[in-house]
mmCIF file of C-alpha atoms in Angstrom:
data_model
loop_
_atom_site.group_PDB
_atom_site.id
_atom_site.type_symbol
_atom_site.label_atom_id
_atom_site.label_comp_id
_atom_site.label_asym_id
_atom_site.label_seq_id
_atom_site.Cartn_x
_atom_site.Cartn_y
_atom_site.Cartn_z
ATOM 1 C CA ILE A 1 111.307 37.925 101.668
ATOM 2 C CA MET A 2 113.426 39.782 104.163
ATOM 3 C CA ASN A 3 114.913 42.041 101.443
ATOM 4 C CA THR A 4 111.443 42.986 100.244
ATOM 5 C CA ASP A 5 110.446 44.076 103.765
ATOM 6 C CA ILE A 6 113.659 46.188 104.175
ATOM 7 C CA ASP A 7 113.143 47.810 100.736
ATOM 8 C CA ALA A 8 109.527 48.628 101.716
ATOM 9 C CA VAL A 9 110.718 50.119 105.063
ATOM 10 C CA ASP A 10 113.338 52.114 103.236
ATOM 11 C CA THR A 11 110.760 53.407 100.692
ATOM 12 C CA GLU A 12 108.396 54.433 103.572
ATOM 13 C CA SER A 13 111.215 56.033 105.421
ATOM 14 C CA GLN A 14 112.251 57.880 102.339
ATOM 15 C CA VAL A 15 108.575 59.100 101.642
ATOM 16 C CA GLU A 16 108.403 60.294 105.278
ATOM 17 C CA MET A 17 111.657 62.159 104.939
ATOM 18 C CA GLU A 18 110.511 63.803 101.757
ATOM 19 C CA GLU A 19 107.168 64.826 103.516
ATOM 20 C CA LYS A 20 109.058 66.235 106.509
ATOM 21 C CA THR A 21 111.389 68.177 104.230
ATOM 22 C CA ARG A 22 108.361 69.572 102.224
ATOM 23 C CA LEU A 23 106.699 70.564 105.492
ATOM 24 C CA ILE A 24 109.805 72.240 106.882
ATOM 25 C CA ASN A 25 110.278 74.168 103.663
ATOM 26 C CA GLN A 26 106.617 75.163 103.863
ATOM 27 C CA VAL A 27 107.059 76.454 107.481
ATOM 28 C CA LEU A 28 110.139 78.386 106.578
ATOM 29 C CA GLU A 29 108.404 80.007 103.713
ATOM 30 C CA LEU A 30 105.537 81.024 105.927
ATOM 31 C CA GLN A 31 107.899 82.329 108.556
ATOM 32 C CA HIS A 32 109.562 84.454 105.909
ATOM 33 C CA THR A 33 106.097 85.714 104.751
ATOM 34 C CA LEU A 34 105.223 86.492 108.369
ATOM 35 C CA GLU A 35 108.419 88.484 108.710
ATOM 36 C CA ASP A 36 107.711 90.389 105.505
ATOM 37 C CA LEU A 37 104.221 91.231 106.663
ATOM 38 C CA SER A 38 105.413 92.378 110.047
ATOM 39 C CA ALA A 39 107.991 94.680 108.453
ATOM 40 C CA ARG A 40 105.257 96.088 106.169
ATOM 41 C CA VAL A 41 102.886 96.696 109.099
ATOM 42 C CA ASP A 42 105.783 98.501 110.974
ATOM 43 C CA ALA A 43 106.511 100.613 107.916
ATOM 44 C CA VAL A 44 102.717 101.509 107.496
ATOM 45 C CA LYS A 45 102.494 102.412 111.254
ATOM 46 C CA GLU A 46 105.485 104.632 110.948
ATOM 47 C CA GLU A 47 104.135 106.326 107.797
ATOM 48 C CA ASN A 48 100.751 106.785 109.590
ATOM 49 C CA LEU A 49 102.364 108.501 112.559
ATOM 50 C CA LYS A 50 104.214 110.761 110.203
ATOM 51 C CA LEU A 51 101.034 111.738 108.296
ATOM 52 C CA LYS A 52 99.173 112.302 111.468
ATOM 53 C CA SER A 53 101.877 114.692 112.660
ATOM 54 C CA GLU A 54 101.829 116.414 109.331
ATOM 55 C CA ASN A 55 97.998 116.826 109.543
ATOM 56 C CA GLN A 56 98.295 118.350 112.940
ATOM 57 C CA VAL A 57 100.799 120.858 111.631
ATOM 58 C CA LEU A 58 98.683 121.743 108.661
ATOM 59 C CA GLY A 59 95.502 121.942 110.723
ATOM 60 C CA GLN A 60 97.215 124.375 113.212
ATOM 61 C CA TYR A 61 98.517 126.410 110.141
ATOM 62 C CA ILE A 62 95.076 126.653 108.672
ATOM 63 C CA GLU A 63 93.622 127.501 112.058
ATOM 64 C CA ASN A 64 96.216 130.380 112.451
ATOM 65 C CA LEU A 65 95.437 131.648 108.984
ATOM 66 C CA MET A 66 91.719 131.610 109.655
ATOM 67 C CA SER A 67 92.120 133.559 113.018
ATOM 68 C CA ALA A 68 94.305 136.045 111.411
ATOM 69 C CA SER A 69 92.023 136.654 108.512
ATOM 70 C CA SER A 70 89.067 139.169 108.895
ATOM 71 C CA VAL A 71 87.011 137.078 106.506
ATOM 72 C CA PHE A 72 86.726 134.354 109.162
ATOM 73 C CA GLN A 73 86.176 136.690 112.159
ATOM 74 C CA THR A 74 82.882 136.343 113.857
ATOM 75 C CA THR A 75 80.801 139.466 114.041
ATOM 76 C CA ASP A 76 78.621 140.519 116.821
ATOM 77 C CA THR A 77 75.439 141.816 115.008
ATOM 78 C CA LYS A 78 73.695 142.822 118.221
ATOM 79 C CA SER A 79 76.374 145.310 119.331
ATOM 80 C CA LYS A 80 76.560 146.797 115.851
ATOM 81 C CA ARG A 81 72.794 147.541 115.679
ATOM 82 C CA LYS A 82 72.805 149.580 118.948
#
């Protein structure tokens, strides 16, 4: 009877260890996933800043072209009529 009890405890202990190992592996996998997502977020933020900067440069360039072009100059119709 004692050997049966010891075997049952050993089996329970082994099952608990397997469950703990499975949970530890799952936690590690989730940590790696989180690290990957964090790295991706950082990369996207960096790309976003780069694109914003490029948009500002292009916007300024377009604004300069428009101000230099006579097509986009405002006309004062009142002063021309007089």
